[in-house]
Amino acid sequence: MNQWKNFNKGLIAENAIFVQVLGMCPTLGTTTSAYNGLGMGLATTFVLVMSNIVVSLVRNYIPDKVRIPSFIVIIASFVTVVELTMQAYLPSLFEELGLFIPLIVVNCLVLGRAEAFASKNTVWSSTLDGLGMGLGFTLALFMLGSVREILGSGAWLGMKFIRGDGMLIFVLAPGAFLALAYLIAIMNKFNRKNA
Amino acid sequence: MAKKESTLLSMFLALFLVTLISAIILGFVYEFTKDAIAASRAAKQTEALKKVLPPFNNNPVQEMYKKAVDGDTLYFFPAREDSVLVGIAVNTFSPKGFSGMIRIMVGFLPDGTIKDVAVLEHKETPGLGEKMVRSKSNWSVQFQGKNPKTYRLAVKKDGGDVDAITASTISSRAFCDALERAYKNLTEGGAK
C-alpha cells in the first residue's frame, strides 16, 4: 500500500510540473509538439529512474559533504548514455530535442528526487518514486505538447487536421507559458475537488 | 547502516570511485554507439546528396573537397555518371539565420543551374523560419531549375527574385546567403 503511494504520488498529487513546478526549462522549450514532449519526458524518466536506483544503492557509502557532486556525476553519466543512444538510434528526435538532452543534467526534478527521496529511502521505493515522478512529468509534457500542437499547428502527433497554420503563438515561447498556466489552473481545480 | 564520516580520505575515495565507474561506463557506451552515430550521419548526407543531384553512379563522398571561407568550411561533392560530371553538390552554410547557423545541401548542374536544395541543419523558429525545410512547406521548391547567373539570390525586399517566407525575412535572407556563397565559390573555384 505504502509502495503504491510512492509510485502514485508523482502522477497527479505531487506532479513535477503541475504541482511542484520543477524543471521548467525543458518543459517550456521542448513541448512544441506532442511527440517532442513525449520523447523528452521518456528520456527524463529513464535518467530519473536510473539515477534514483544508483543513488539509493550508494547512499550509505557517500560522505555527506560530497554527496551533491557525486549525485551530479551519476546523473550526468546517465544523461550522456541517453544522449549517445538517442543520437545513434533516433537521430530525428535527437535533432528536435538537441540542446535539451544535455540539459537534463541540471533539471532540478532529477537532482531534487535524488537528494530528497533516493538518498533517504530503499532501492525499491526509490525506483517506484523515480518511475512515478518520471511518468507524471512525461504525462504533463505530453499534455502540454498536445495542446500547443493542436492550437499552434492544427495537428496532433504529426497528423494535420486543418489547412494552413494554426495560432502560431502557441508554438512560440509565449504560447508555452499560456498553455502551461491554463493546464495548471485546470489541474488545481481538479485536485481541490478530490481533496 | 551508519552514514560514512566525511573525512578527507573518505570524500576523496567516494568521488574518485564515482567518477572512475562513470568514466568506464561512458567509455563502453561511446564505443558501442560510435558506429551507429557515424552511420546515421553518413546516411543523412547520402540521402541529401541523392535528393539534390541528378542520378549518379560514383561515390561523391570519396571525391569530396573542401574550401575554407568566411570562418567555416564549404564541402563540394562532385557527382559523375560513367565518369561524366553531371552535377556538384555543395554543403554550404550561413551564419545569418534567425537563431544561428544554417547548413544547406544544394545541388548544381554543370551549367550552374540549381537542381534542388535540402536543409541539413537549422535552429529557426518552428512554424515560421522552419518552413525552409521541405517537409514543412514547399517554399524551397522555387529554387529548382533557377540559374544564379540570371536569377538574383536575394529576397524581393532586397531587390532579388526570391519570395521570402511570410514573417521570416531574416531566415529567407540567410537561406539566400548560403546559396549565394555556394554558387560564388563554386564558380570562382573553377570547378566546372
PDB file of N, CA, C and O in Angstrom, chain A residues 56-124:
ATOM      1  N   SER A  56      20.255   5.500  -4.428  1.00  0.00           N
ATOM      2  CA  SER A  56      19.795   4.815  -3.225  1.00  0.00           C
ATOM      3  C   SER A  56      20.700   3.615  -2.906  1.00  0.00           C
ATOM      4  O   SER A  56      20.837   3.226  -1.752  1.00  0.00           O
ATOM      5  N   LEU A  57      21.355   3.055  -3.935  1.00  0.00           N
ATOM      6  CA  LEU A  57      22.291   1.955  -3.696  1.00  0.00           C
ATOM      7  C   LEU A  57      23.544   2.436  -2.980  1.00  0.00           C
ATOM      8  O   LEU A  57      24.057   1.753  -2.093  1.00  0.00           O
ATOM      9  N   VAL A  58      24.049   3.609  -3.386  1.00  0.00           N
ATOM     10  CA  VAL A  58      25.324   4.054  -2.828  1.00  0.00           C
ATOM     11  C   VAL A  58      25.139   5.044  -1.677  1.00  0.00           C
ATOM     12  O   VAL A  58      26.117   5.539  -1.147  1.00  0.00           O
ATOM     13  N   ARG A  59      23.890   5.291  -1.295  1.00  0.00           N
ATOM     14  CA  ARG A  59      23.650   6.417  -0.363  1.00  0.00           C
ATOM     15  C   ARG A  59      24.422   6.252   0.945  1.00  0.00           C
ATOM     16  O   ARG A  59      24.803   7.242   1.559  1.00  0.00           O
ATOM     17  N   ASN A  60      24.682   5.007   1.403  1.00  0.00           N
ATOM     18  CA  ASN A  60      25.378   4.838   2.680  1.00  0.00           C
ATOM     19  C   ASN A  60      26.884   4.898   2.547  1.00  0.00           C
ATOM     20  O   ASN A  60      27.593   4.885   3.549  1.00  0.00           O
ATOM     21  N   TYR A  61      27.397   4.912   1.331  1.00  0.00           N
ATOM     22  CA  TYR A  61      28.851   4.916   1.151  1.00  0.00           C
ATOM     23  C   TYR A  61      29.384   6.281   0.767  1.00  0.00           C
ATOM     24  O   TYR A  61      30.581   6.484   0.693  1.00  0.00           O
ATOM     25  N   ILE A  62      28.471   7.216   0.473  1.00  0.00           N
ATOM     26  CA  ILE A  62      28.920   8.543   0.059  1.00  0.00           C
ATOM     27  C   ILE A  62      28.914   9.470   1.272  1.00  0.00           C
ATOM     28  O   ILE A  62      27.868   9.657   1.882  1.00  0.00           O
ATOM     29  N   PRO A  63      30.070  10.051   1.606  1.00  0.00           N
ATOM     30  CA  PRO A  63      30.092  11.002   2.728  1.00  0.00           C
ATOM     31  C   PRO A  63      29.207  12.198   2.403  1.00  0.00           C
ATOM     32  O   PRO A  63      29.151  12.629   1.251  1.00  0.00           O
ATOM     33  N   ASP A  64      28.555  12.727   3.434  1.00  0.00           N
ATOM     34  CA  ASP A  64      27.576  13.797   3.250  1.00  0.00           C
ATOM     35  C   ASP A  64      28.120  14.997   2.478  1.00  0.00           C
ATOM     36  O   ASP A  64      27.437  15.569   1.649  1.00  0.00           O
ATOM     37  N   LYS A  65      29.374  15.369   2.784  1.00  0.00           N
ATOM     38  CA  LYS A  65      29.900  16.612   2.219  1.00  0.00           C
ATOM     39  C   LYS A  65      30.099  16.547   0.719  1.00  0.00           C
ATOM     40  O   LYS A  65      30.166  17.583   0.064  1.00  0.00           O
ATOM     41  N   VAL A  66      30.263  15.356   0.157  1.00  0.00           N
ATOM     42  CA  VAL A  66      30.466  15.279  -1.286  1.00  0.00           C
ATOM     43  C   VAL A  66      29.267  14.636  -1.991  1.00  0.00           C
ATOM     44  O   VAL A  66      29.372  14.193  -3.120  1.00  0.00           O
ATOM     45  N   ARG A  67      28.121  14.575  -1.314  1.00  0.00           N
ATOM     46  CA  ARG A  67      27.010  13.861  -1.936  1.00  0.00           C
ATOM     47  C   ARG A  67      26.492  14.560  -3.196  1.00  0.00           C
ATOM     48  O   ARG A  67      26.205  13.904  -4.185  1.00  0.00           O
ATOM     49  N   ILE A  68      26.395  15.904  -3.166  1.00  0.00           N
ATOM     50  CA  ILE A  68      25.840  16.602  -4.336  1.00  0.00           C
ATOM     51  C   ILE A  68      26.722  16.395  -5.571  1.00  0.00           C
ATOM     52  O   ILE A  68      26.225  16.006  -6.627  1.00  0.00           O
ATOM     53  N   PRO A  69      28.058  16.625  -5.479  1.00  0.00           N
ATOM     54  CA  PRO A  69      28.886  16.339  -6.656  1.00  0.00           C
ATOM     55  C   PRO A  69      28.759  14.891  -7.128  1.00  0.00           C
ATOM     56  O   PRO A  69      28.708  14.628  -8.339  1.00  0.00           O
ATOM     57  N   SER A  70      28.698  13.952  -6.177  1.00  0.00           N
ATOM     58  CA  SER A  70      28.578  12.550  -6.588  1.00  0.00           C
ATOM     59  C   SER A  70      27.273  12.325  -7.344  1.00  0.00           C
ATOM     60  O   SER A  70      27.248  11.649  -8.380  1.00  0.00           O
ATOM     61  N   PHE A  71      26.177  12.877  -6.822  1.00  0.00           N
ATOM     62  CA  PHE A  71      24.881  12.699  -7.489  1.00  0.00           C
ATOM     63  C   PHE A  71      24.924  13.292  -8.895  1.00  0.00           C
ATOM     64  O   PHE A  71      24.415  12.701  -9.845  1.00  0.00           O
ATOM     65  N   ILE A  72      25.544  14.472  -9.010  1.00  0.00           N
ATOM     66  CA  ILE A  72      25.592  15.132 -10.326  1.00  0.00           C
ATOM     67  C   ILE A  72      26.366  14.274 -11.324  1.00  0.00           C
ATOM     68  O   ILE A  72      25.956  14.109 -12.475  1.00  0.00           O
ATOM     69  N   VAL A  73      27.492  13.690 -10.861  1.00  0.00           N
ATOM     70  CA  VAL A  73      28.269  12.838 -11.765  1.00  0.00           C
ATOM     71  C   VAL A  73      27.432  11.637 -12.210  1.00  0.00           C
ATOM     72  O   VAL A  73      27.401  11.275 -13.392  1.00  0.00           O
ATOM     73  N   ILE A  74      26.719  11.032 -11.256  1.00  0.00           N
ATOM     74  CA  ILE A  74      25.884   9.874 -11.588  1.00  0.00           C
ATOM     75  C   ILE A  74      24.814  10.275 -12.605  1.00  0.00           C
ATOM     76  O   ILE A  74      24.616   9.609 -13.630  1.00  0.00           O
ATOM     77  N   ILE A  75      24.142  11.389 -12.341  1.00  0.00           N
ATOM     78  CA  ILE A  75      23.077  11.838 -13.248  1.00  0.00           C
ATOM     79  C   ILE A  75      23.653  12.166 -14.616  1.00  0.00           C
ATOM     80  O   ILE A  75      23.125  11.745 -15.655  1.00  0.00           O
ATOM     81  N   ALA A  76      24.780  12.883 -14.627  1.00  0.00           N
ATOM     82  CA  ALA A  76      25.387  13.283 -15.900  1.00  0.00           C
ATOM     83  C   ALA A  76      25.765  12.058 -16.733  1.00  0.00           C
ATOM     84  O   ALA A  76      25.626  12.058 -17.956  1.00  0.00           O
ATOM     85  N   SER A  77      26.232  11.001 -16.061  1.00  0.00           N
ATOM     86  CA  SER A  77      26.601   9.789 -16.802  1.00  0.00           C
ATOM     87  C   SER A  77      25.385   9.221 -17.517  1.00  0.00           C
ATOM     88  O   SER A  77      25.455   8.849 -18.698  1.00  0.00           O
ATOM     89  N   PHE A  78      24.273   9.117 -16.800  1.00  0.00           N
ATOM     90  CA  PHE A  78      23.076   8.548 -17.430  1.00  0.00           C
ATOM     91  C   PHE A  78      22.561   9.437 -18.556  1.00  0.00           C
ATOM     92  O   PHE A  78      22.078   8.951 -19.570  1.00  0.00           O
ATOM     93  N   VAL A  79      22.673  10.748 -18.366  1.00  0.00           N
ATOM     94  CA  VAL A  79      22.237  11.660 -19.428  1.00  0.00           C
ATOM     95  C   VAL A  79      23.075  11.443 -20.678  1.00  0.00           C
ATOM     96  O   VAL A  79      22.552  11.396 -21.798  1.00  0.00           O
ATOM     97  N   THR A  80      24.393  11.270 -20.491  1.00  0.00           N
ATOM     98  CA  THR A  80      25.249  11.048 -21.651  1.00  0.00           C
ATOM     99  C   THR A  80      24.905   9.729 -22.335  1.00  0.00           C
ATOM    100  O   THR A  80      24.922   9.635 -23.570  1.00  0.00           O
ATOM    101  N   VAL A  81      24.570   8.717 -21.540  1.00  0.00           N
ATOM    102  CA  VAL A  81      24.140   7.445 -22.124  1.00  0.00           C
ATOM    103  C   VAL A  81      22.910   7.671 -23.002  1.00  0.00           C
ATOM    104  O   VAL A  81      22.847   7.223 -24.158  1.00  0.00           O
ATOM    105  N   VAL A  82      21.920   8.396 -22.465  1.00  0.00           N
ATOM    106  CA  VAL A  82      20.714   8.688 -23.243  1.00  0.00           C
ATOM    107  C   VAL A  82      21.061   9.462 -24.506  1.00  0.00           C
ATOM    108  O   VAL A  82      20.583   9.153 -25.605  1.00  0.00           O
ATOM    109  N   GLU A  83      21.946  10.464 -24.370  1.00  0.00           N
ATOM    110  CA  GLU A  83      22.296  11.316 -25.492  1.00  0.00           C
ATOM    111  C   GLU A  83      22.926  10.507 -26.626  1.00  0.00           C
ATOM    112  O   GLU A  83      22.522  10.612 -27.787  1.00  0.00           O
ATOM    113  N   LEU A  84      23.905   9.666 -26.258  1.00  0.00           N
ATOM    114  CA  LEU A  84      24.595   8.870 -27.290  1.00  0.00           C
ATOM    115  C   LEU A  84      23.639   7.874 -27.939  1.00  0.00           C
ATOM    116  O   LEU A  84      23.624   7.707 -29.159  1.00  0.00           O
ATOM    117  N   THR A  85      22.819   7.225 -27.106  1.00  0.00           N
ATOM    118  CA  THR A  85      21.910   6.222 -27.643  1.00  0.00           C
ATOM    119  C   THR A  85      20.891   6.851 -28.586  1.00  0.00           C
ATOM    120  O   THR A  85      20.609   6.328 -29.666  1.00  0.00           O
ATOM    121  N   MET A  86      20.373   8.011 -28.166  1.00  0.00           N
ATOM    122  CA  MET A  86      19.367   8.672 -28.991  1.00  0.00           C
ATOM    123  C   MET A  86      19.974   9.145 -30.306  1.00  0.00           C
ATOM    124  O   MET A  86      19.374   9.015 -31.369  1.00  0.00           O
ATOM    125  N   GLN A  87      21.203   9.662 -30.232  1.00  0.00           N
ATOM    126  CA  GLN A  87      21.891  10.127 -31.421  1.00  0.00           C
ATOM    127  C   GLN A  87      22.103   8.970 -32.393  1.00  0.00           C
ATOM    128  O   GLN A  87      22.027   9.141 -33.610  1.00  0.00           O
ATOM    129  N   ALA A  88      22.354   7.789 -31.846  1.00  0.00           N
ATOM    130  CA  ALA A  88      22.646   6.635 -32.690  1.00  0.00           C
ATOM    131  C   ALA A  88      21.385   6.042 -33.299  1.00  0.00           C
ATOM    132  O   ALA A  88      21.364   5.676 -34.473  1.00  0.00           O
ATOM    133  N   TYR A  89      20.320   5.926 -32.492  1.00  0.00           N
ATOM    134  CA  TYR A  89      19.163   5.156 -32.967  1.00  0.00           C
ATOM    135  C   TYR A  89      17.923   5.994 -33.248  1.00  0.00           C
ATOM    136  O   TYR A  89      17.011   5.529 -33.921  1.00  0.00           O
ATOM    137  N   LEU A  90      17.844   7.224 -32.720  1.00  0.00           N
ATOM    138  CA  LEU A  90      16.681   8.083 -33.007  1.00  0.00           C
ATOM    139  C   LEU A  90      17.174   9.451 -33.471  1.00  0.00           C
ATOM    140  O   LEU A  90      16.890  10.465 -32.840  1.00  0.00           O
ATOM    141  N   PRO A  91      17.959   9.503 -34.571  1.00  0.00           N
ATOM    142  CA  PRO A  91      18.581  10.779 -34.943  1.00  0.00           C
ATOM    143  C   PRO A  91      17.587  11.915 -35.158  1.00  0.00           C
ATOM    144  O   PRO A  91      17.886  13.063 -34.840  1.00  0.00           O
ATOM    145  N   SER A  92      16.383  11.624 -35.657  1.00  0.00           N
ATOM    146  CA  SER A  92      15.458  12.722 -35.944  1.00  0.00           C
ATOM    147  C   SER A  92      14.934  13.339 -34.654  1.00  0.00           C
ATOM    148  O   SER A  92      14.816  14.561 -34.544  1.00  0.00           O
ATOM    149  N   LEU A  93      14.642  12.494 -33.668  1.00  0.00           N
ATOM    150  CA  LEU A  93      14.188  13.029 -32.373  1.00  0.00           C
ATOM    151  C   LEU A  93      15.321  13.800 -31.707  1.00  0.00           C
ATOM    152  O   LEU A  93      15.113  14.861 -31.115  1.00  0.00           O
ATOM    153  N   PHE A  94      16.548  13.269 -31.848  1.00  0.00           N
ATOM    154  CA  PHE A  94      17.700  13.939 -31.243  1.00  0.00           C
ATOM    155  C   PHE A  94      17.869  15.338 -31.816  1.00  0.00           C
ATOM    156  O   PHE A  94      18.186  16.273 -31.104  1.00  0.00           O
ATOM    157  N   GLU A  95      17.646  15.465 -33.131  1.00  0.00           N
ATOM    158  CA  GLU A  95      17.773  16.767 -33.754  1.00  0.00           C
ATOM    159  C   GLU A  95      16.771  17.767 -33.183  1.00  0.00           C
ATOM    160  O   GLU A  95      17.080  18.926 -32.956  1.00  0.00           O
ATOM    161  N   GLU A  96      15.542  17.294 -32.970  1.00  0.00           N
ATOM    162  CA  GLU A  96      14.497  18.177 -32.451  1.00  0.00           C
ATOM    163  C   GLU A  96      14.808  18.604 -31.011  1.00  0.00           C
ATOM    164  O   GLU A  96      14.645  19.763 -30.649  1.00  0.00           O
ATOM    165  N   LEU A  97      15.224  17.648 -30.200  1.00  0.00           N
ATOM    166  CA  LEU A  97      15.431  17.953 -28.784  1.00  0.00           C
ATOM    167  C   LEU A  97      16.794  18.568 -28.545  1.00  0.00           C
ATOM    168  O   LEU A  97      16.978  19.367 -27.638  1.00  0.00           O
ATOM    169  N   GLY A  98      17.754  18.165 -29.391  1.00  0.00           N
ATOM    170  CA  GLY A  98      19.112  18.704 -29.401  1.00  0.00           C
ATOM    171  C   GLY A  98      19.653  19.153 -28.063  1.00  0.00           C
ATOM    172  O   GLY A  98      19.988  18.338 -27.200  1.00  0.00           O
ATOM    173  N   LEU A  99      19.700  20.442 -27.888  1.00  0.00           N
ATOM    174  CA  LEU A  99      20.299  21.075 -26.725  1.00  0.00           C
ATOM    175  C   LEU A  99      19.678  20.618 -25.411  1.00  0.00           C
ATOM    176  O   LEU A  99      20.323  20.613 -24.377  1.00  0.00           O
ATOM    177  N   PHE A 100      18.408  20.239 -25.443  1.00  0.00           N
ATOM    178  CA  PHE A 100      17.712  19.997 -24.180  1.00  0.00           C
ATOM    179  C   PHE A 100      18.078  18.675 -23.535  1.00  0.00           C
ATOM    180  O   PHE A 100      17.855  18.479 -22.347  1.00  0.00           O
ATOM    181  N   ILE A 101      18.646  17.744 -24.310  1.00  0.00           N
ATOM    182  CA  ILE A 101      19.035  16.468 -23.718  1.00  0.00           C
ATOM    183  C   ILE A 101      20.170  16.644 -22.706  1.00  0.00           C
ATOM    184  O   ILE A 101      20.026  16.236 -21.549  1.00  0.00           O
ATOM    185  N   PRO A 102      21.298  17.300 -23.100  1.00  0.00           N
ATOM    186  CA  PRO A 102      22.338  17.515 -22.085  1.00  0.00           C
ATOM    187  C   PRO A 102      21.820  18.304 -20.882  1.00  0.00           C
ATOM    188  O   PRO A 102      22.313  18.133 -19.776  1.00  0.00           O
ATOM    189  N   LEU A 103      20.800  19.139 -21.111  1.00  0.00           N
ATOM    190  CA  LEU A 103      20.277  19.956 -20.010  1.00  0.00           C
ATOM    191  C   LEU A 103      19.485  19.153 -18.988  1.00  0.00           C
ATOM    192  O   LEU A 103      19.129  19.678 -17.941  1.00  0.00           O
ATOM    193  N   ILE A 104      19.204  17.863 -19.274  1.00  0.00           N
ATOM    194  CA  ILE A 104      18.521  17.049 -18.261  1.00  0.00           C
ATOM    195  C   ILE A 104      19.379  16.995 -16.995  1.00  0.00           C
ATOM    196  O   ILE A 104      18.868  16.890 -15.888  1.00  0.00           O
ATOM    197  N   VAL A 105      20.708  17.090 -17.172  1.00  0.00           N
ATOM    198  CA  VAL A 105      21.619  17.057 -16.018  1.00  0.00           C
ATOM    199  C   VAL A 105      21.213  18.076 -14.971  1.00  0.00           C
ATOM    200  O   VAL A 105      21.213  17.790 -13.773  1.00  0.00           O
ATOM    201  N   VAL A 106      20.865  19.279 -15.431  1.00  0.00           N
ATOM    202  CA  VAL A 106      20.567  20.334 -14.472  1.00  0.00           C
ATOM    203  C   VAL A 106      19.070  20.483 -14.234  1.00  0.00           C
ATOM    204  O   VAL A 106      18.636  21.446 -13.617  1.00  0.00           O
ATOM    205  N   ASN A 107      18.279  19.514 -14.699  1.00  0.00           N
ATOM    206  CA  ASN A 107      16.850  19.533 -14.392  1.00  0.00           C
ATOM    207  C   ASN A 107      16.707  19.339 -12.885  1.00  0.00           C
ATOM    208  O   ASN A 107      17.105  18.313 -12.343  1.00  0.00           O
ATOM    209  N   CYS A 108      16.125  20.327 -12.221  1.00  0.00           N
ATOM    210  CA  CYS A 108      16.071  20.239 -10.763  1.00  0.00           C
ATOM    211  C   CYS A 108      15.200  19.088 -10.299  1.00  0.00           C
ATOM    212  O   CYS A 108      15.334  18.607  -9.180  1.00  0.00           O
ATOM    213  N   LEU A 109      14.325  18.599 -11.169  1.00  0.00           N
ATOM    214  CA  LEU A 109      13.500  17.450 -10.797  1.00  0.00           C
ATOM    215  C   LEU A 109      14.384  16.243 -10.493  1.00  0.00           C
ATOM    216  O   LEU A 109      14.199  15.556  -9.483  1.00  0.00           O
ATOM    217  N   VAL A 110      15.392  15.995 -11.367  1.00  0.00           N
ATOM    218  CA  VAL A 110      16.214  14.797 -11.210  1.00  0.00           C
ATOM    219  C   VAL A 110      17.061  14.875  -9.948  1.00  0.00           C
ATOM    220  O   VAL A 110      17.050  13.961  -9.112  1.00  0.00           O
ATOM    221  N   LEU A 111      17.792  15.992  -9.784  1.00  0.00           N
ATOM    222  CA  LEU A 111      18.622  16.141  -8.584  1.00  0.00           C
ATOM    223  C   LEU A 111      17.732  16.223  -7.345  1.00  0.00           C
ATOM    224  O   LEU A 111      18.055  15.690  -6.304  1.00  0.00           O
ATOM    225  N   GLY A 112      16.576  16.885  -7.500  1.00  0.00           N
ATOM    226  CA  GLY A 112      15.643  17.018  -6.384  1.00  0.00           C
ATOM    227  C   GLY A 112      15.203  15.668  -5.845  1.00  0.00           C
ATOM    228  O   GLY A 112      15.200  15.438  -4.642  1.00  0.00           O
ATOM    229  N   ARG A 113      14.857  14.740  -6.728  1.00  0.00           N
ATOM    230  CA  ARG A 113      14.423  13.409  -6.270  1.00  0.00           C
ATOM    231  C   ARG A 113      15.585  12.639  -5.679  1.00  0.00           C
ATOM    232  O   ARG A 113      15.423  11.905  -4.705  1.00  0.00           O
ATOM    233  N   ALA A 114      16.800  12.789  -6.281  1.00  0.00           N
ATOM    234  CA  ALA A 114      17.968  12.086  -5.757  1.00  0.00           C
ATOM    235  C   ALA A 114      18.232  12.550  -4.332  1.00  0.00           C
ATOM    236  O   ALA A 114      18.459  11.749  -3.427  1.00  0.00           O
ATOM    237  N   GLU A 115      18.183  13.864  -4.121  1.00  0.00           N
ATOM    238  CA  GLU A 115      18.518  14.442  -2.824  1.00  0.00           C
ATOM    239  C   GLU A 115      17.389  14.222  -1.805  1.00  0.00           C
ATOM    240  O   GLU A 115      17.629  13.806  -0.685  1.00  0.00           O
ATOM    241  N   ALA A 116      16.157  14.486  -2.233  1.00  0.00           N
ATOM    242  CA  ALA A 116      15.054  14.491  -1.263  1.00  0.00           C
ATOM    243  C   ALA A 116      14.499  13.096  -1.006  1.00  0.00           C
ATOM    244  O   ALA A 116      13.932  12.830   0.045  1.00  0.00           O
ATOM    245  N   PHE A 117      14.625  12.189  -1.979  1.00  0.00           N
ATOM    246  CA  PHE A 117      13.997  10.883  -1.769  1.00  0.00           C
ATOM    247  C   PHE A 117      15.002   9.736  -1.795  1.00  0.00           C
ATOM    248  O   PHE A 117      15.164   9.010  -0.820  1.00  0.00           O
ATOM    249  N   ALA A 118      15.732   9.593  -2.927  1.00  0.00           N
ATOM    250  CA  ALA A 118      16.569   8.412  -3.106  1.00  0.00           C
ATOM    251  C   ALA A 118      17.676   8.325  -2.062  1.00  0.00           C
ATOM    252  O   ALA A 118      18.072   7.227  -1.664  1.00  0.00           O
ATOM    253  N   SER A 119      18.183   9.481  -1.582  1.00  0.00           N
ATOM    254  CA  SER A 119      19.287   9.417  -0.633  1.00  0.00           C
ATOM    255  C   SER A 119      18.807   9.037   0.765  1.00  0.00           C
ATOM    256  O   SER A 119      19.610   8.904   1.675  1.00  0.00           O
ATOM    257  N   LYS A 120      17.485   8.890   0.940  1.00  0.00           N
ATOM    258  CA  LYS A 120      16.979   8.532   2.269  1.00  0.00           C
ATOM    259  C   LYS A 120      16.131   7.271   2.262  1.00  0.00           C
ATOM    260  O   LYS A 120      15.631   6.839   3.282  1.00  0.00           O
ATOM    261  N   ASN A 121      15.910   6.677   1.077  1.00  0.00           N
ATOM    262  CA  ASN A 121      14.986   5.541   1.005  1.00  0.00           C
ATOM    263  C   ASN A 121      15.628   4.328   0.349  1.00  0.00           C
ATOM    264  O   ASN A 121      16.708   4.413  -0.242  1.00  0.00           O
ATOM    265  N   THR A 122      14.900   3.192   0.414  1.00  0.00           N
ATOM    266  CA  THR A 122      15.446   1.946  -0.135  1.00  0.00           C
ATOM    267  C   THR A 122      15.391   1.966  -1.659  1.00  0.00           C
ATOM    268  O   THR A 122      14.738   2.815  -2.265  1.00  0.00           O
ATOM    269  N   VAL A 123      16.090   0.998  -2.259  1.00  0.00           N
ATOM    270  CA  VAL A 123      16.179   0.933  -3.717  1.00  0.00           C
ATOM    271  C   VAL A 123      14.794   0.795  -4.341  1.00  0.00           C
ATOM    272  O   VAL A 123      14.446   1.486  -5.292  1.00  0.00           O
ATOM    273  N   TRP A 124      13.991  -0.098  -3.771  1.00  0.00           N
ATOM    274  CA  TRP A 124      12.675  -0.381  -4.345  1.00  0.00           C
ATOM    275  C   TRP A 124      11.767   0.848  -4.294  1.00  0.00           C
ATOM    276  O   TRP A 124      11.148   1.222  -5.289  1.00  0.00           O
TER     277      TRP A 124
END
